[in-house]
CSV table of N, CA and C in Angstrom, one decimal:
chain,number,residue,atom,x,y,z
A,356,MET,N,54.9,71.7,-40.0
A,356,MET,CA,56.2,72.1,-39.7
A,356,MET,C,56.5,72.2,-38.3
A,357,LYS,N,55.9,71.6,-37.4
A,357,LYS,CA,56.2,71.8,-36.0
A,357,LYS,C,57.1,70.7,-35.7
A,358,THR,N,58.4,70.7,-36.1
A,358,THR,CA,59.4,69.7,-35.6
A,358,THR,C,60.1,70.1,-34.5
A,359,LEU,N,60.7,69.4,-34.0
A,359,LEU,CA,61.6,69.8,-32.6
A,359,LEU,C,62.7,70.5,-32.9
A,360,ILE,N,63.4,70.4,-34.1
A,360,ILE,CA,64.4,71.4,-34.4
A,360,ILE,C,63.9,72.7,-34.6
A,361,LEU,N,62.9,72.8,-35.4
A,361,LEU,CA,62.3,74.3,-35.5
A,361,LEU,C,61.8,74.9,-34.3
A,362,ARG,N,61.1,74.1,-33.4
A,362,ARG,CA,60.6,74.7,-32.2
A,362,ARG,C,61.9,75.1,-31.2
A,363,THR,N,62.9,74.3,-31.2
A,363,THR,CA,64.0,74.7,-30.4
A,363,THR,C,64.7,76.0,-31.1
A,364,ALA,N,64.9,75.8,-32.4
A,364,ALA,CA,65.7,77.0,-33.0
A,364,ALA,C,64.9,78.3,-32.8
A,365,SER,N,63.5,78.2,-32.9
A,365,SER,CA,62.8,79.3,-32.8
A,365,SER,C,62.7,80.1,-31.4
A,366,ASP,N,62.9,79.2,-30.3
A,366,ASP,CA,63.0,79.8,-29.0
A,366,ASP,C,64.2,80.6,-28.9
A,367,TYR,N,65.3,80.1,-29.5
A,367,TYR,CA,66.6,81.0,-29.5
A,367,TYR,C,66.4,82.1,-30.5
A,368,LEU,N,65.9,82.0,-31.7
A,368,LEU,CA,65.9,82.9,-32.7
A,368,LEU,C,65.1,84.1,-32.4
A,369,LEU,N,63.9,83.9,-31.8
A,369,LEU,CA,63.1,85.0,-31.4
A,369,LEU,C,63.7,86.3,-30.6
A,370,PRO,N,64.3,85.9,-29.6
A,370,PRO,CA,64.9,87.3,-28.9
A,370,PRO,C,66.2,87.7,-29.7
A,371,LEU,N,66.9,86.8,-30.3
A,371,LEU,CA,68.0,87.2,-31.2
A,371,LEU,C,67.6,88.1,-32.4
A,372,LEU,N,66.5,87.8,-32.9
A,372,LEU,CA,65.9,88.5,-34.2
A,372,LEU,C,65.2,89.9,-33.6
A,373,LEU,N,64.9,89.9,-32.6
A,373,LEU,CA,64.3,91.1,-31.8
A,373,LEU,C,65.2,92.2,-31.5
A,374,VAL,N,66.4,91.5,-30.9
A,374,VAL,CA,67.6,92.5,-30.9
A,374,VAL,C,68.2,93.0,-32.0
A,375,PHE,N,68.2,92.0,-32.8
A,375,PHE,CA,69.0,92.6,-34.2
A,375,PHE,C,67.9,93.7,-35.0
A,376,SER,N,66.6,93.5,-34.7
A,376,SER,CA,65.6,94.5,-35.4
A,376,SER,C,65.8,95.7,-34.7
A,377,VAL,N,66.0,95.8,-33.3
A,377,VAL,CA,66.1,97.0,-32.6
A,377,VAL,C,67.5,97.7,-32.9
A,378,PHE,N,68.6,96.9,-33.2
A,378,PHE,CA,69.8,97.4,-33.9
A,378,PHE,C,69.6,98.0,-35.1
A,379,ILE,N,68.8,97.4,-36.0
A,379,ILE,CA,68.7,97.9,-37.3
A,379,ILE,C,68.0,99.1,-37.3
A,380,LEU,N,67.0,99.2,-36.4
A,380,LEU,CA,66.3,100.4,-36.0
A,380,LEU,C,67.1,101.6,-35.7
A,381,LEU,N,68.0,101.4,-34.8
A,381,LEU,CA,68.8,102.5,-34.2
A,381,LEU,C,69.8,102.9,-35.1
A,382,ARG,N,70.4,102.0,-36.1
A,382,ARG,CA,71.3,102.5,-36.9
A,382,ARG,C,70.7,103.2,-38.2
A,383,GLY,N,69.4,103.0,-38.5
A,383,GLY,CA,68.9,103.2,-39.7
A,383,GLY,C,69.2,104.7,-40.1
A,384,HIS,N,69.3,105.9,-39.3
A,384,HIS,CA,69.3,107.1,-39.5
A,384,HIS,C,70.7,107.5,-40.3
A,385,TYR,N,71.7,106.8,-39.9
A,385,TYR,CA,72.9,107.0,-40.5
A,385,TYR,C,73.4,106.0,-41.4
A,386,LEU,N,73.0,104.9,-41.5
A,386,LEU,CA,73.2,103.7,-42.5
A,386,LEU,C,72.1,103.1,-42.8
A,387,PRO,N,72.2,102.1,-43.7
A,387,PRO,CA,71.1,101.4,-44.2
A,387,PRO,C,70.3,100.8,-43.1
A,388,GLY,N,69.0,100.9,-42.9
A,388,GLY,CA,68.2,100.3,-41.9
A,388,GLY,C,67.2,101.1,-41.6
A,389,GLY,N,66.6,101.2,-40.4
A,389,GLY,CA,65.5,102.1,-40.0
A,389,GLY,C,64.4,101.4,-39.6
A,390,GLY,N,63.3,102.2,-39.4
A,390,GLY,CA,62.1,101.7,-38.9
A,390,GLY,C,61.3,100.5,-39.6
A,391,PHE,N,61.4,100.8,-41.0
A,391,PHE,CA,60.8,99.8,-41.8
A,391,PHE,C,61.4,98.5,-41.8
A,392,VAL,N,62.7,98.4,-42.1
A,392,VAL,CA,63.3,97.1,-42.3
A,392,VAL,C,63.4,96.6,-40.8
A,393,GLY,N,63.6,97.3,-39.7
A,393,GLY,CA,63.6,96.8,-38.4
A,393,GLY,C,62.2,96.2,-38.0
A,394,GLY,N,61.1,96.6,-38.4
A,394,GLY,CA,59.8,96.1,-38.1
A,394,GLY,C,59.6,95.0,-38.9
A,395,LEU,N,60.2,94.9,-40.0
A,395,LEU,CA,60.0,93.7,-40.8
A,395,LEU,C,60.7,92.4,-40.3
A,396,ILE,N,61.8,92.7,-39.7
A,396,ILE,CA,62.6,91.8,-39.0
A,396,ILE,C,61.9,91.2,-37.6
A,397,ALA,N,61.4,92.2,-37.0
A,397,ALA,CA,60.6,92.0,-35.7
A,397,ALA,C,59.4,91.0,-36.1
A,398,ALA,N,58.8,91.4,-37.2
A,398,ALA,CA,57.5,90.7,-37.6
A,398,ALA,C,58.0,89.3,-38.0
A,399,ILE,N,59.1,89.1,-38.7
A,399,ILE,CA,59.4,87.9,-39.1
A,399,ILE,C,60.0,87.0,-37.8
A,400,ALA,N,60.4,87.6,-36.9
A,400,ALA,CA,60.5,86.9,-35.7
A,400,ALA,C,59.3,86.2,-35.1
A,401,PHE,N,58.4,87.0,-35.1
A,401,PHE,CA,57.1,86.4,-34.4
A,401,PHE,C,56.4,85.6,-35.5
A,402,VAL,N,56.4,85.7,-36.7
A,402,VAL,CA,56.0,84.7,-37.8
A,402,VAL,C,56.6,83.3,-37.7
A,403,LEU,N,58.0,83.4,-37.3
A,403,LEU,CA,58.9,82.0,-37.2
A,403,LEU,C,58.4,81.4,-36.0
A,404,HIS,N,58.2,82.2,-35.0
A,404,HIS,CA,57.6,81.5,-33.7
A,404,HIS,C,56.2,81.0,-33.9
A,405,ALA,N,55.4,81.8,-34.5
A,405,ALA,CA,54.1,81.1,-34.8
A,405,ALA,C,54.2,79.9,-35.7
A,406,PHE,N,54.8,79.8,-36.6
A,406,PHE,CA,55.0,78.6,-37.6
A,406,PHE,C,55.6,77.3,-36.6
A,407,ALA,N,56.5,77.6,-35.7
A,407,ALA,CA,57.2,76.6,-34.7
A,407,ALA,C,56.3,76.3,-33.6
A,408,ASN,N,55.5,77.2,-33.0
A,408,ASN,CA,55.0,76.9,-31.8
A,408,ASN,C,53.3,77.1,-31.8
A,409,GLY,N,52.9,77.5,-32.9
A,409,GLY,CA,51.4,77.6,-33.2
A,409,GLY,C,51.1,79.0,-32.9
A,410,LEU,N,49.9,79.5,-33.5
A,410,LEU,CA,49.6,80.9,-33.6
A,410,LEU,C,49.1,81.3,-32.2
A,411,ASP,N,48.2,80.4,-31.6
A,411,ASP,CA,47.9,80.9,-30.2
A,411,ASP,C,49.1,80.9,-29.2
A,412,ASN,N,50.0,80.3,-29.3
A,412,ASN,CA,51.0,80.5,-28.4
A,412,ASN,C,51.8,81.6,-28.7
A,413,THR,N,51.9,82.1,-29.8
A,413,THR,CA,52.6,83.5,-30.3
A,413,THR,C,51.6,84.7,-29.9
A,414,LYS,N,50.2,84.4,-29.9
A,414,LYS,CA,49.5,85.5,-29.5
A,414,LYS,C,49.4,85.8,-27.9
A,415,GLY,N,49.6,84.6,-27.3
A,415,GLY,CA,49.9,84.6,-25.9
A,415,GLY,C,51.2,85.4,-25.3
A,416,LEU,N,52.2,85.2,-26.3
A,416,LEU,CA,53.5,85.8,-26.1
A,416,LEU,C,53.4,87.4,-26.2
A,417,LEU,N,52.5,87.7,-27.4
A,417,LEU,CA,52.2,89.3,-27.5
A,417,LEU,C,51.5,89.9,-26.5
A,418,ARG,N,50.6,89.1,-25.9
A,418,ARG,CA,49.6,89.8,-24.9
A,418,ARG,C,48.7,90.8,-25.2
A,419,PHE,N,48.7,91.2,-26.5
A,419,PHE,CA,47.8,92.1,-26.9
A,419,PHE,C,47.9,92.1,-28.5
A,420,HIS,N,46.7,92.6,-29.1
A,420,HIS,CA,46.5,92.4,-30.7
A,420,HIS,C,47.7,93.3,-31.4
A,421,PRO,N,48.2,92.8,-32.3
A,421,PRO,CA,49.2,93.5,-33.0
A,421,PRO,C,48.7,94.8,-33.6
A,422,GLY,N,47.3,94.8,-33.9
A,422,GLY,CA,46.9,95.9,-34.5
A,422,GLY,C,46.8,97.1,-33.7
A,423,PHE,N,46.9,96.9,-32.4
A,423,PHE,CA,47.1,98.0,-31.4
A,423,PHE,C,48.3,98.9,-31.7
A,424,LEU,N,49.2,98.3,-32.3
A,424,LEU,CA,50.6,99.0,-32.4
A,424,LEU,C,50.4,99.9,-33.6
A,425,MET,N,49.7,99.8,-34.5
A,425,MET,CA,49.3,100.7,-35.7
A,425,MET,C,49.0,102.0,-35.2
A,426,PRO,N,48.1,102.3,-34.6
A,426,PRO,CA,47.7,103.7,-34.1
A,426,PRO,C,48.7,104.3,-33.2
A,427,VAL,N,49.3,103.5,-32.4
A,427,VAL,CA,50.3,104.0,-31.6
A,427,VAL,C,51.7,104.5,-32.2
A,428,GLY,N,52.0,103.8,-33.2
A,428,GLY,CA,53.1,104.1,-34.1
A,428,GLY,C,52.7,105.6,-35.0
A,429,LEU,N,51.6,105.3,-35.6
A,429,LEU,CA,51.1,106.4,-36.4
A,429,LEU,C,51.2,107.8,-35.5
A,430,GLY,N,50.5,107.5,-34.3
A,430,GLY,CA,50.6,108.9,-33.5
A,430,GLY,C,52.1,109.2,-33.1
A,431,LEU,N,53.0,108.3,-32.9
A,431,LEU,CA,54.2,108.7,-32.5
A,431,LEU,C,55.0,109.3,-33.6
A,432,ALA,N,54.8,108.8,-34.8
A,432,ALA,CA,55.4,109.6,-36.1
A,432,ALA,C,54.8,110.8,-36.4
A,433,PHE,N,53.4,111.0,-36.0
A,433,PHE,CA,52.7,112.4,-36.2
A,433,PHE,C,53.3,113.4,-35.4
A,434,LEU,N,53.4,112.9,-34.1
A,434,LEU,CA,53.8,113.8,-33.1
A,434,LEU,C,55.3,114.2,-33.2
A,435,SER,N,56.1,113.3,-33.7
A,435,SER,CA,57.6,113.7,-34.0
A,435,SER,C,57.7,114.6,-35.1
A,436,GLY,N,56.8,114.6,-36.0
A,436,GLY,CA,56.7,115.7,-37.0
A,436,GLY,C,56.1,117.0,-36.5
A,437,LEU,N,55.1,117.0,-35.7
A,437,LEU,CA,54.6,117.9,-35.2
A,437,LEU,C,55.1,118.8,-34.1
A,438,ALA,N,56.3,118.3,-33.4
A,438,ALA,CA,56.9,118.7,-32.2
A,438,ALA,C,57.6,120.0,-32.7
A,439,PRO,N,58.2,120.2,-33.9
A,439,PRO,CA,58.9,121.6,-34.3
A,439,PRO,C,57.9,122.6,-34.5
A,440,VAL,N,56.7,122.2,-34.9
A,440,VAL,CA,55.5,123.3,-35.2
A,440,VAL,C,55.1,123.8,-34.0
A,441,ILE,N,54.8,123.0,-32.9
A,441,ILE,CA,54.3,123.4,-31.6
A,441,ILE,C,55.5,124.1,-30.7
A,442,GLY,N,56.7,123.5,-30.6
A,442,GLY,CA,57.8,124.1,-29.7
A,442,GLY,C,58.5,125.1,-30.4
A,443,LEU,N,58.7,125.1,-31.7
A,443,LEU,CA,59.7,126.3,-32.2
A,443,LEU,C,59.1,127.0,-33.2
A,444,ASP,N,58.1,126.8,-33.6
A,444,ASP,CA,57.3,127.4,-34.8
A,444,ASP,C,58.2,127.2,-36.2
A,445,ASP,N,58.6,126.0,-36.2
A,445,ASP,CA,59.3,125.6,-37.4
A,445,ASP,C,58.4,124.9,-38.3
A,446,PRO,N,58.7,124.6,-39.6
A,446,PRO,CA,58.0,123.7,-40.4
A,446,PRO,C,57.7,122.3,-39.9
A,447,PHE,N,56.7,121.7,-40.4
A,447,PHE,CA,56.5,120.3,-40.0
A,447,PHE,C,57.5,119.4,-40.5
A,448,MET,N,57.9,118.4,-39.8
A,448,MET,CA,59.0,117.6,-39.9
A,448,MET,C,60.3,118.1,-39.9
A,449,THR,N,60.5,119.1,-39.3
A,449,THR,CA,61.9,119.7,-39.2
A,449,THR,C,62.7,118.8,-38.1
A,450,GLY,N,63.7,118.5,-38.4
A,450,GLY,CA,64.7,117.7,-37.5
A,450,GLY,C,65.0,118.4,-36.2
A,451,LEU,N,64.8,117.8,-35.1
A,451,LEU,CA,65.0,118.5,-33.8
A,451,LEU,C,66.2,117.6,-33.2
A,452,TRP,N,67.3,117.9,-32.7
A,452,TRP,CA,68.1,117.1,-32.0
A,452,TRP,C,68.5,117.6,-30.5
A,453,PHE,N,68.7,116.5,-29.7
A,453,PHE,CA,69.2,116.9,-28.3
A,453,PHE,C,70.6,117.1,-28.3
A,454,PRO,N,71.2,118.2,-27.6
A,454,PRO,CA,72.3,118.8,-27.8
A,454,PRO,C,73.7,117.8,-27.6
A,455,GLU,N,73.4,116.8,-26.5
A,455,GLU,CA,74.3,115.9,-26.3
A,455,GLU,C,74.1,114.5,-26.7
A,456,PRO,N,74.9,113.7,-27.2
A,456,PRO,CA,74.6,112.3,-27.5
A,456,PRO,C,74.2,111.4,-26.3
A,457,PHE,N,73.5,110.4,-26.4
A,457,PHE,CA,73.2,109.6,-25.3
A,457,PHE,C,74.3,108.3,-25.5
A,458,PRO,N,74.7,107.8,-24.2
A,458,PRO,CA,75.6,106.5,-24.4
A,458,PRO,C,74.8,105.5,-25.3
A,459,VAL,N,75.5,104.9,-25.9
A,459,VAL,CA,75.0,103.6,-26.6
A,459,VAL,C,74.3,104.0,-27.8
A,460,ILE,N,73.3,104.9,-27.6
A,460,ILE,CA,72.4,105.2,-28.7
A,460,ILE,C,72.9,106.3,-29.6
A,461,GLY,N,73.8,107.2,-29.1
A,461,GLY,CA,74.3,108.2,-29.8
A,461,GLY,C,73.2,109.4,-29.9
A,462,ASN,N,73.5,110.2,-31.0
A,462,ASN,CA,72.5,111.5,-31.2
A,462,ASN,C,71.1,110.8,-31.3
A,463,VAL,N,70.2,111.5,-30.6
A,463,VAL,CA,68.8,111.4,-30.5
A,463,VAL,C,68.1,112.6,-31.0
A,464,GLY,N,67.2,112.5,-32.0
A,464,GLY,CA,66.4,113.5,-32.3
A,464,GLY,C,65.0,112.9,-32.7
A,465,SER,N,64.2,113.9,-33.6
A,465,SER,CA,62.9,113.7,-33.6
A,465,SER,C,62.8,112.4,-34.9
A,466,ALA,N,63.9,112.4,-35.7
A,466,ALA,CA,63.9,111.3,-36.6
A,466,ALA,C,63.8,110.0,-36.1
A,467,LEU,N,64.6,110.0,-35.0
A,467,LEU,CA,64.5,108.5,-34.3
A,467,LEU,C,63.0,108.2,-33.7
A,468,PHE,N,62.4,109.1,-33.3
A,468,PHE,CA,61.1,108.9,-32.8
A,468,PHE,C,60.1,108.7,-33.9
A,469,PHE,N,60.4,109.4,-35.1
A,469,PHE,CA,59.6,109.0,-36.4
A,469,PHE,C,59.8,107.4,-36.7
A,470,ASP,N,61.1,107.1,-36.8
A,470,ASP,CA,61.5,105.7,-37.0
A,470,ASP,C,61.1,104.7,-35.9
A,471,ILE,N,60.8,105.1,-34.9
A,471,ILE,CA,60.1,104.2,-33.9
A,471,ILE,C,58.7,104.0,-34.3
A,472,GLY,N,58.0,105.2,-34.6
A,472,GLY,CA,56.7,105.0,-35.1
A,472,GLY,C,56.4,104.2,-36.3
A,473,VAL,N,57.5,104.3,-37.2
A,473,VAL,CA,57.3,103.5,-38.6
A,473,VAL,C,57.6,101.9,-38.0
A,474,TYR,N,58.6,101.8,-37.3
A,474,TYR,CA,58.7,100.3,-36.6
A,474,TYR,C,57.5,99.7,-36.2
A,475,LEU,N,57.0,100.5,-35.3
A,475,LEU,CA,55.6,99.9,-34.7
A,475,LEU,C,54.4,99.7,-35.5
A,476,VAL,N,54.5,100.7,-36.6
A,476,VAL,CA,53.2,100.4,-37.6
A,476,VAL,C,53.6,99.2,-38.4
A,477,VAL,N,54.6,99.1,-38.8
A,477,VAL,CA,55.2,97.9,-39.8
A,477,VAL,C,55.0,96.5,-39.0
A,478,ILE,N,55.3,96.5,-37.6
A,478,ILE,CA,55.1,95.3,-37.0
A,478,ILE,C,53.5,95.0,-36.9
A,479,GLY,N,52.8,96.0,-36.5
A,479,GLY,CA,51.3,96.0,-36.5
A,479,GLY,C,50.6,95.4,-37.6
A,480,VAL,N,50.8,96.1,-38.9
A,480,VAL,CA,50.3,95.8,-40.0
A,480,VAL,C,50.7,94.4,-40.5
A,481,THR,N,52.0,94.3,-40.3
A,481,THR,CA,52.5,92.8,-40.9
A,481,THR,C,52.0,91.6,-40.1
A,482,LEU,N,52.0,91.9,-38.8
A,482,LEU,CA,51.4,90.7,-37.8
A,482,LEU,C,49.9,90.6,-38.1
A,483,THR,N,49.2,91.6,-38.2
A,483,THR,CA,47.7,91.6,-38.3
A,483,THR,C,47.3,91.0,-39.5
A,484,ILE,N,48.0,91.2,-40.6
A,484,ILE,CA,47.8,90.6,-41.8
A,484,ILE,C,48.0,89.2,-41.9
A,485,ILE,N,49.1,88.7,-41.4
A,485,ILE,CA,49.7,87.4,-41.3
A,485,ILE,C,48.7,86.5,-40.4
A,486,PHE,N,48.6,87.1,-39.2
A,486,PHE,CA,47.6,86.4,-38.2
A,486,PHE,C,46.2,86.1,-38.7
A,487,THR,N,45.8,87.2,-39.4
A,487,THR,CA,44.4,86.9,-40.0
A,487,THR,C,44.4,85.9,-41.0
A,488,ILE,N,45.4,85.9,-41.8
A,488,ILE,CA,45.5,84.9,-43.0
A,488,ILE,C,45.7,83.5,-42.3
A,489,SER,N,46.5,83.5,-41.3
A,489,SER,CA,46.8,82.2,-40.7
A,489,SER,C,45.4,81.6,-40.0
A,490,GLU,N,44.6,82.5,-39.4
A,490,GLU,CA,43.4,82.2,-38.7
A,490,GLU,C,42.5,81.7,-39.6
A,491,SER,N,42.2,82.2,-40.7
A,491,SER,CA,41.3,81.7,-41.9
A,491,SER,C,41.8,80.5,-42.7
A,492,ALA,N,42.9,80.1,-42.4
A,492,ALA,CA,43.5,79.0,-43.3
A,492,ALA,C,43.1,77.8,-42.6
């Protein structure tokens, strides 16, 4: 499946799909989307690149093993849930929000950091599984 058309298309689709996955991640708290769906879209972007350009080329593009994203994402999600307990003596996973919205992003709170953690875990798990299966085949 390494046709010229697929290779050329994947060079344009990779950044486009990654930007779209971040868009889905950021809109997920108020509308359909979020960390899980955004992470799947980002993983699909890298899988498409691997199909078109080879697994080694895609691994070189990532610069680190995707499994590294799993503990980072889990840690971020856990810390976003733990922040209210430490800071305000509120229950675990209580939503905390910055008082003023940020330009372009909007309201930022602990739910966004939880979603980012989920996003990283989904990318890490999906790419680790798919890369492992592709290497053994």
